[in-house]
Amino acid sequence: MNRLVIIGNGFDLAHGLPTSYKDFIDDYWEKIENSNHNELVEFNIGSYVEFNGHKNLNDLIDLIVPINGSFKREGISVYKLKDHLKPLADNRIQIIHYKNHFFKLINESTIKNWVDIENIYYKNLKERAKGEINKQNYIWDIKQLNKEFEQVKNLFEKYLKEKVVEKFNFDSLGNDGFIEFYNKFYPDLLADKFTGLKEAFSDEDKRYIDKMIKEDKQDDIKLHFLCFNYTPTLEKYANSLRESNVNLHLNFIHGEIDNVEDNKINFGFGDEMDEDYKLIENLDDNEYLKNFKSFQYLQNSNYKKLLDFVDNDKYEVLIMGHSCGLSDRTLLNTIFENLNCSLIRVFYYEWNDKTTKEIKDNYTELTQNISRHFNKKNVMRKKIANKTFCEPMPRNKLPLK
């Protein structure tokens, strides 16, 4: 049986890479005093006394930090900052004005994952389409929203290139952690581990697997990596599997860093199943469709290669590090509800709760997210493997260069 491995940002995080939204935004604010961020913010100097006297703080400033020290930015509001701010010896403070209003919006929101930024963008786009411009306090037009969204996307790509790709040694993956990941990717139909997993499949699929074993078709198994990341973390695994004569295709569906010509970064929204999408289409304004992923997929053959794979034969899905959020709903629905999709297994994140001292995981949250990509819930319940057939995400920390 073929295997489709969906790789998300959690895969990079499991390799110790600082690719989370928090890593990105913390780096931005920590370096802001020594960097040129003209597109997003600008600085002014004011007195603490003047600041304290203003009644409408939100009309005057967006964020305040002391001049002689960095203020840790963790979604703290202006008013909370005021409570913590103490006058300096010369009564001066540094006032930061946001020039990019979308960047201001995501800084003031509770964001855990990159999908949350895409969701905020889509909510604001829908509000523009409906004429409801006050809910998210983004009153500028759709062209301005797209321009500012593009600025954030470019800043993120720059961060990944400078702080991840150029700093970590991706050629050092040949260790025990590498082998642990490697062994998860390719199914050995005769291995004890897979024999136990076979019970998770339907009776029809069990017969299909038994037929493959009987006819010795292990070498016919195709492996398709569907990678939503922009980093080269997965390439070392793919190269090693190719050396073992595994039939695989590595598909960077969301683009690659510094590959503008053939596979530029795809960052936007992809839920055409949303009930408001038709309303957006009917506006007859292509600016509203600019950042929908389906149109960005048409820039190359990656999506077509995915469709060829899922339509060719039966396959199992492994989800490694992808949150399965709504911003990829159209694509994931195409994979999950395809008749050839036999089983969906997740590699969940596991951690020690510091308060209760218990080991917790996000298996339930992941399966809830997956369920939103199914129109047919009875099919969903048959395809998602229960927790006994799933396992925690391995770890393999990459060193710096």
Short mmCIF file of C-alpha atoms in Angstrom, two decimals:
data_model
loop_
_atom_site.label_atom_id
_atom_site.label_comp_id
_atom_site.label_asym_id
_atom_site.label_seq_id
_atom_site.Cartn_x
_atom_site.Cartn_y
_atom_site.Cartn_z
CA MET A 1 0.00 0.00 0.00
CA ASN A 2 1.33 3.44 -0.91
CA ARG A 3 2.02 6.00 1.77
CA LEU A 4 1.45 9.77 1.83
CA VAL A 5 3.43 11.54 4.56
CA ILE A 6 2.16 15.04 5.39
CA ILE A 7 4.94 17.14 6.91
CA GLY A 8 4.16 20.33 8.85
CA ASN A 9 6.01 22.81 11.04
CA GLY A 10 5.94 20.43 14.01
CA PHE A 11 8.41 18.27 12.06
CA ASP A 12 10.93 21.13 12.04
CA LEU A 13 10.23 21.86 15.72
CA ALA A 14 10.93 18.19 16.52
CA HIS A 15 14.37 18.77 15.00
CA GLY A 16 15.02 21.69 17.35
CA LEU A 17 14.57 24.39 14.71
CA PRO A 18 13.21 27.82 15.77
CA THR A 19 10.45 27.89 13.15
CA SER A 20 7.41 28.61 15.32
CA TYR A 21 5.51 31.90 15.15
CA LYS A 22 6.78 32.70 18.65
CA ASP A 23 10.39 32.18 17.53
CA PHE A 24 9.85 34.53 14.60
CA ILE A 25 8.04 37.29 16.47
CA ASP A 26 10.36 37.18 19.51
CA ASP A 27 13.36 37.51 17.21
CA TYR A 28 11.76 40.52 15.54
CA TRP A 29 11.14 42.44 18.76
CA GLU A 30 14.45 41.48 20.36
CA LYS A 31 16.39 42.83 17.37
CA ILE A 32 14.16 45.77 16.56
CA GLU A 33 16.38 48.46 18.10
CA ASN A 34 19.32 47.35 15.97
CA SER A 35 17.45 46.70 12.74
CA ASN A 36 15.80 48.65 9.99
CA HIS A 37 12.08 47.84 9.96
CA ASN A 38 10.80 50.77 7.94
CA GLU A 39 7.99 48.79 6.32
CA LEU A 40 6.41 47.71 9.60
CA VAL A 41 7.17 50.21 12.36
CA GLU A 42 8.80 53.54 13.07
CA PHE A 43 10.22 55.09 16.24
CA ASN A 44 9.67 58.38 18.00
CA ILE A 45 10.96 59.69 21.29
CA GLY A 46 8.62 61.17 23.86
CA SER A 47 8.64 61.99 27.53
CA TYR A 48 7.15 59.72 30.17
CA VAL A 49 5.28 62.67 31.64
CA GLU A 50 3.64 63.42 28.28
CA PHE A 51 2.72 59.78 27.86
CA ASN A 52 1.12 59.59 31.27
CA GLY A 53 -1.01 62.64 30.48
CA HIS A 54 -2.65 61.24 27.33
CA LYS A 55 -6.19 60.05 27.72
CA ASN A 56 -6.58 58.21 24.39
CA LEU A 57 -3.48 56.04 24.41
CA ASN A 58 -4.55 53.87 21.51
CA ASP A 59 -4.82 56.96 19.31
CA LEU A 60 -1.25 57.97 20.17
CA ILE A 61 0.80 54.78 20.38
CA ASP A 62 0.73 51.08 19.69
CA LEU A 63 3.60 49.81 21.78
CA ILE A 64 5.97 51.35 24.32
CA VAL A 65 9.40 50.07 25.31
CA PRO A 66 12.13 51.65 27.47
CA ILE A 67 14.97 53.20 25.49
CA ASN A 68 17.74 51.67 27.58
CA GLY A 69 16.50 48.10 27.51
CA SER A 70 14.46 45.63 25.49
CA PHE A 71 10.91 45.02 26.65
CA LYS A 72 9.87 41.38 26.21
CA ARG A 73 6.96 41.36 23.77
CA GLU A 74 4.40 38.62 24.50
CA GLY A 75 1.13 40.03 23.28
CA ILE A 76 0.98 42.53 26.14
CA SER A 77 -1.50 45.36 25.61
CA VAL A 78 -0.60 49.06 25.79
CA TYR A 79 -2.35 49.40 29.12
CA LYS A 80 -0.47 46.50 30.69
CA LEU A 81 2.77 47.96 29.38
CA LYS A 82 1.90 51.24 31.06
CA ASP A 83 1.47 49.40 34.37
CA HIS A 84 4.97 47.93 34.11
CA LEU A 85 6.74 50.96 32.64
CA LYS A 86 8.86 53.04 35.00
CA PRO A 87 10.21 56.52 34.20
CA LEU A 88 13.85 56.60 33.17
CA ALA A 89 16.25 59.08 34.70
CA ASP A 90 15.60 61.55 31.89
CA ASN A 91 11.88 60.76 31.68
CA ARG A 92 12.25 59.49 28.11
CA ILE A 93 10.48 56.57 26.48
CA GLN A 94 10.53 55.14 23.00
CA ILE A 95 7.22 55.17 21.14
CA ILE A 96 6.70 52.66 18.35
CA HIS A 97 4.10 53.33 15.67
CA TYR A 98 2.94 50.46 13.48
CA LYS A 99 3.11 51.31 9.78
CA ASN A 100 1.86 47.84 8.86
CA HIS A 101 -1.63 47.55 10.35
CA PHE A 102 -1.90 43.80 9.69
CA PHE A 103 1.34 43.29 11.63
CA LYS A 104 -0.19 45.28 14.47
CA LEU A 105 -3.25 43.05 14.34
CA ILE A 106 -1.33 39.77 14.62
CA ASN A 107 0.82 41.19 17.43
CA GLU A 108 -2.29 42.01 19.43
CA SER A 109 -3.88 38.60 18.83
CA THR A 110 -3.39 35.34 20.68
CA ILE A 111 -1.47 33.34 18.10
CA LYS A 112 -0.09 29.83 18.62
CA ASN A 113 0.59 28.59 15.09
CA TRP A 114 1.25 29.98 11.64
CA VAL A 115 -2.22 28.85 10.60
CA ASP A 116 -3.60 31.45 13.02
CA ILE A 117 -2.06 34.26 10.93
CA GLU A 118 -3.65 32.84 7.79
CA ASN A 119 -6.98 32.61 9.62
CA ILE A 120 -6.74 36.25 10.77
CA TYR A 121 -6.01 37.31 7.22
CA TYR A 122 -9.06 35.42 5.94
CA LYS A 123 -11.36 36.82 8.64
CA ASN A 124 -10.35 40.33 7.67
CA LEU A 125 -10.73 39.56 3.98
CA LYS A 126 -14.27 38.31 4.61
CA GLU A 127 -15.11 41.40 6.62
CA ARG A 128 -13.94 43.57 3.72
CA ALA A 129 -16.12 41.50 1.38
CA LYS A 130 -19.19 41.87 3.63
CA GLY A 131 -18.57 45.49 4.47
CA GLU A 132 -18.09 44.62 8.14
CA ILE A 133 -14.90 46.60 8.71
CA ASN A 134 -14.97 47.15 12.47
CA LYS A 135 -14.83 43.68 13.98
CA GLN A 136 -11.06 43.27 13.64
CA ASN A 137 -10.37 47.03 13.61
CA TYR A 138 -8.72 46.81 10.19
CA ILE A 139 -10.38 49.61 8.24
CA TRP A 140 -8.06 49.78 5.23
CA ASP A 141 -8.96 48.38 1.81
CA ILE A 142 -8.19 44.93 0.39
CA LYS A 143 -5.17 46.13 -1.61
CA GLN A 144 -3.60 47.50 1.56
CA LEU A 145 -4.39 44.26 3.42
CA ASN A 146 -2.71 42.20 0.69
CA LYS A 147 0.29 44.52 0.58
CA GLU A 148 0.80 44.30 4.34
CA PHE A 149 0.24 40.53 4.35
CA GLU A 150 2.96 40.27 1.69
CA GLN A 151 5.35 42.30 3.84
CA VAL A 152 4.88 39.91 6.77
CA LYS A 153 5.35 36.91 4.46
CA ASN A 154 8.60 38.35 3.08
CA LEU A 155 9.85 39.11 6.58
CA PHE A 156 9.14 35.50 7.61
CA GLU A 157 11.02 34.13 4.58
CA LYS A 158 13.98 36.36 5.42
CA TYR A 159 13.91 35.11 9.02
CA LEU A 160 13.87 31.44 7.94
CA LYS A 161 16.78 31.98 5.58
CA GLU A 162 18.98 33.90 8.03
CA LYS A 163 18.08 32.26 11.36
CA VAL A 164 17.36 28.68 10.30
CA VAL A 165 18.71 27.61 6.91
CA GLU A 166 22.01 29.47 7.19
CA LYS A 167 22.60 28.66 10.88
CA PHE A 168 21.78 24.95 11.28
CA ASN A 169 23.74 21.99 9.97
CA PHE A 170 21.24 20.02 7.90
CA ASP A 171 23.95 17.60 6.77
CA SER A 172 24.38 16.22 10.30
CA LEU A 173 21.23 14.13 10.34
CA GLY A 174 22.99 10.75 10.37
CA ASN A 175 22.41 9.76 14.01
CA ASP A 176 20.03 7.68 16.16
CA GLY A 177 17.30 10.29 15.84
CA PHE A 178 17.67 10.13 12.09
CA ILE A 179 17.17 6.35 12.09
CA GLU A 180 14.08 6.66 14.30
CA PHE A 181 12.43 9.04 11.84
CA TYR A 182 13.69 7.09 8.86
CA ASN A 183 12.04 3.88 10.09
CA LYS A 184 8.65 5.60 10.33
CA PHE A 185 8.51 6.63 6.69
CA TYR A 186 8.58 3.47 4.60
CA PRO A 187 6.20 0.58 5.38
CA ASP A 188 7.73 -2.88 5.59
CA LEU A 189 4.66 -5.07 5.08
CA LEU A 190 6.33 -8.05 6.72
CA ALA A 191 7.69 -6.22 9.77
CA ASP A 192 6.20 -7.04 13.16
CA LYS A 193 5.36 -3.37 13.69
CA PHE A 194 3.37 -3.12 10.47
CA THR A 195 1.71 -6.49 11.04
CA GLY A 196 0.26 -5.07 14.27
CA LEU A 197 -0.81 -1.87 12.53
CA LYS A 198 -2.63 -3.88 9.89
CA GLU A 199 -5.48 -4.32 12.37
CA ALA A 200 -6.25 -0.62 12.02
CA PHE A 201 -7.26 -1.08 8.37
CA SER A 202 -10.65 -2.15 7.07
CA ASP A 203 -11.18 -5.78 6.09
CA GLU A 204 -11.03 -4.81 2.42
CA ASP A 205 -7.71 -3.06 2.89
CA LYS A 206 -6.32 -5.98 4.91
CA ARG A 207 -7.06 -8.24 1.95
CA TYR A 208 -5.36 -5.73 -0.32
CA ILE A 209 -2.23 -5.72 1.89
CA ASP A 210 -2.21 -9.53 2.10
CA LYS A 211 -2.40 -9.68 -1.68
CA MET A 212 0.62 -7.37 -1.97
CA ILE A 213 2.57 -9.59 0.43
CA LYS A 214 1.58 -12.77 -1.40
CA GLU A 215 2.58 -11.32 -4.76
CA ASP A 216 5.81 -9.90 -3.29
CA LYS A 217 5.00 -6.32 -4.31
CA GLN A 218 6.87 -4.56 -1.50
CA ASP A 219 9.07 -2.82 -4.07
CA ASP A 220 5.98 -1.43 -5.80
CA ILE A 221 5.08 0.74 -2.82
CA LYS A 222 5.25 4.45 -3.61
CA LEU A 223 6.07 7.06 -0.99
CA HIS A 224 4.94 10.69 -1.41
CA PHE A 225 6.19 13.37 0.98
CA LEU A 226 3.79 16.32 0.99
CA CYS A 227 5.86 18.98 2.75
CA PHE A 228 4.23 22.22 3.92
CA ASN A 229 7.54 23.53 5.29
CA TYR A 230 10.00 25.76 3.45
CA THR A 231 13.18 24.38 5.03
CA PRO A 232 15.44 21.55 3.70
CA THR A 233 15.04 19.35 6.82
CA LEU A 234 13.27 16.57 4.93
CA GLU A 235 15.73 16.34 2.03
CA LYS A 236 18.34 14.28 3.92
CA TYR A 237 15.73 11.63 4.75
CA ALA A 238 14.52 11.57 1.16
CA ASN A 239 18.04 11.17 -0.19
CA SER A 240 18.74 8.24 2.16
CA LEU A 241 15.49 6.53 1.18
CA ARG A 242 16.38 6.96 -2.50
CA GLU A 243 19.74 5.29 -1.82
CA SER A 244 17.73 2.32 -0.54
CA ASN A 245 15.84 2.26 -3.86
CA VAL A 246 12.59 3.50 -2.33
CA ASN A 247 10.21 4.88 -4.95
CA LEU A 248 9.46 8.35 -3.59
CA HIS A 249 8.54 11.87 -4.57
CA LEU A 250 9.38 14.91 -2.44
CA ASN A 251 6.71 17.56 -2.91
CA PHE A 252 7.31 21.02 -1.39
CA ILE A 253 3.70 22.02 -1.92
CA HIS A 254 4.11 25.42 -0.21
CA GLY A 255 7.34 26.39 -1.90
CA GLU A 256 11.01 26.65 -0.99
CA ILE A 257 13.21 29.44 0.28
CA ASP A 258 15.05 31.29 -2.51
CA ASN A 259 13.22 29.44 -5.29
CA VAL A 260 11.14 32.29 -6.71
CA GLU A 261 11.31 31.06 -10.30
CA ASP A 262 10.08 27.49 -9.86
CA ASN A 263 8.53 27.15 -6.42
CA LYS A 264 8.07 30.41 -4.54
CA ILE A 265 6.65 30.46 -1.02
CA ASN A 266 2.89 29.90 -0.84
CA PHE A 267 1.42 31.57 2.24
CA GLY A 268 -2.28 32.42 2.25
CA PHE A 269 -5.62 30.71 2.72
CA GLY A 270 -7.08 27.55 1.21
CA ASP A 271 -10.63 26.95 2.40
CA GLU A 272 -12.91 27.13 -0.60
CA MET A 273 -15.37 24.96 1.32
CA ASP A 274 -16.11 27.91 3.61
CA GLU A 275 -19.70 29.14 3.24
CA ASP A 276 -18.50 32.70 2.53
CA TYR A 277 -16.14 31.78 -0.30
CA LYS A 278 -18.88 32.04 -2.94
CA LEU A 279 -19.65 35.55 -1.74
CA ILE A 280 -16.00 36.50 -2.26
CA GLU A 281 -15.96 35.00 -5.76
CA ASN A 282 -19.11 36.87 -6.70
CA LEU A 283 -17.49 40.22 -5.92
CA ASP A 284 -15.78 39.92 -9.32
CA ASP A 285 -12.63 41.50 -7.86
CA ASN A 286 -9.50 39.39 -8.27
CA GLU A 287 -7.72 41.27 -5.49
CA TYR A 288 -9.85 39.24 -3.04
CA LEU A 289 -8.56 35.97 -4.54
CA LYS A 290 -4.91 36.98 -4.63
CA ASN A 291 -3.79 34.93 -1.62
CA PHE A 292 -5.98 31.87 -2.07
CA LYS A 293 -3.71 28.87 -2.24
CA SER A 294 -5.53 27.14 -5.09
CA PHE A 295 -4.44 29.87 -7.50
CA GLN A 296 -0.89 29.80 -6.17
CA TYR A 297 -0.79 26.01 -6.68
CA LEU A 298 -1.32 26.63 -10.41
CA GLN A 299 2.12 28.25 -10.68
CA ASN A 300 3.79 24.83 -10.95
CA SER A 301 3.02 21.09 -11.18
CA ASN A 302 3.23 20.21 -7.45
CA TYR A 303 -0.52 20.01 -6.90
CA LYS A 304 -1.01 17.99 -10.09
CA LYS A 305 1.61 15.48 -8.89
CA LEU A 306 -0.26 15.13 -5.60
CA LEU A 307 -3.53 14.46 -7.45
CA ASP A 308 -1.81 11.88 -9.66
CA PHE A 309 -0.57 10.09 -6.55
CA VAL A 310 -3.87 10.00 -4.63
CA ASP A 311 -5.85 8.95 -7.71
CA ASN A 312 -3.43 6.18 -8.71
CA ASP A 313 -3.84 3.55 -5.97
CA LYS A 314 -4.71 2.93 -2.31
CA TYR A 315 -2.64 4.83 0.24
CA GLU A 316 -2.18 5.36 3.96
CA VAL A 317 -1.68 8.89 5.36
CA LEU A 318 0.85 9.75 8.06
CA ILE A 319 0.59 13.22 9.60
CA MET A 320 3.84 14.48 11.10
CA GLY A 321 3.80 17.97 12.55
CA HIS A 322 0.88 19.44 10.60
CA SER A 323 -1.88 21.02 12.71
CA CYS A 324 -4.50 20.32 9.99
CA GLY A 325 -5.95 23.81 10.40
CA LEU A 326 -8.63 25.27 8.17
CA SER A 327 -6.21 27.27 6.01
CA ASP A 328 -5.41 24.04 4.11
CA ARG A 329 -8.94 22.64 4.16
CA THR A 330 -9.52 22.27 0.41
CA LEU A 331 -6.28 20.37 -0.13
CA LEU A 332 -6.67 18.13 2.93
CA ASN A 333 -10.28 17.33 2.04
CA THR A 334 -9.06 16.20 -1.39
CA ILE A 335 -6.65 13.80 0.32
CA PHE A 336 -8.81 12.52 3.17
CA GLU A 337 -12.10 11.93 1.34
CA ASN A 338 -10.48 10.34 -1.71
CA LEU A 339 -11.74 6.75 -2.11
CA ASN A 340 -8.12 5.55 -2.22
CA CYS A 341 -7.38 6.95 1.26
CA SER A 342 -7.46 3.91 3.53
CA LEU A 343 -6.21 5.15 6.90
CA ILE A 344 -5.00 8.35 8.61
CA ARG A 345 -2.44 8.00 11.39
CA VAL A 346 -1.10 10.94 13.41
CA PHE A 347 2.18 11.48 15.20
CA TYR A 348 1.09 13.58 18.15
CA TYR A 349 3.08 15.96 20.32
CA GLU A 350 3.72 14.77 23.90
CA TRP A 351 4.89 16.83 26.88
CA ASN A 352 5.19 16.83 30.68
CA ASP A 353 2.68 19.14 32.35
CA LYS A 354 4.65 21.21 34.86
CA THR A 355 1.61 21.75 37.07
CA THR A 356 0.07 18.28 37.25
CA LYS A 357 3.33 16.38 36.52
CA GLU A 358 1.32 14.32 34.03
CA ILE A 359 2.31 13.39 30.50
CA LYS A 360 -0.10 15.08 28.10
CA ASP A 361 -0.50 15.09 24.33
CA ASN A 362 -2.47 16.72 21.52
CA TYR A 363 -3.83 13.56 19.84
CA THR A 364 -7.47 14.56 20.48
CA GLU A 365 -6.91 18.12 19.24
CA LEU A 366 -5.33 16.82 16.03
CA THR A 367 -8.15 14.40 15.32
CA GLN A 368 -10.69 17.17 15.97
CA ASN A 369 -8.87 19.35 13.44
CA ILE A 370 -8.80 16.49 10.92
CA SER A 371 -12.54 15.95 11.32
CA ARG A 372 -13.26 19.45 9.99
CA HIS A 373 -11.90 18.43 6.59
CA PHE A 374 -14.55 15.75 6.14
CA ASN A 375 -18.00 16.37 4.74
CA LYS A 376 -18.93 12.74 5.43
CA LYS A 377 -18.45 12.14 9.15
CA ASN A 378 -19.16 8.41 8.91
CA VAL A 379 -16.22 8.13 6.51
CA MET A 380 -14.07 10.19 8.88
CA ARG A 381 -14.70 7.82 11.77
CA LYS A 382 -13.61 4.86 9.65
CA LYS A 383 -10.42 6.45 8.39
CA ILE A 384 -8.84 8.10 11.46
CA ALA A 385 -6.79 5.51 13.36
CA ASN A 386 -7.45 5.36 17.08
CA LYS A 387 -4.68 6.31 19.46
CA THR A 388 -3.41 2.76 19.99
CA PHE A 389 -2.29 2.73 16.35
CA CYS A 390 -0.65 6.17 16.55
CA GLU A 391 2.48 7.30 18.38
CA PRO A 392 4.35 10.35 19.68
CA MET A 393 6.50 12.37 17.30
CA PRO A 394 10.17 11.34 17.47
CA ARG A 395 12.86 13.96 18.07
CA ASN A 396 16.17 14.59 16.36
CA LYS A 397 17.83 17.85 17.35
CA LEU A 398 19.96 19.50 14.68
CA PRO A 399 23.18 21.27 15.72
CA LEU A 400 24.25 24.73 14.67
CA LYS A 401 26.90 25.04 11.97
#
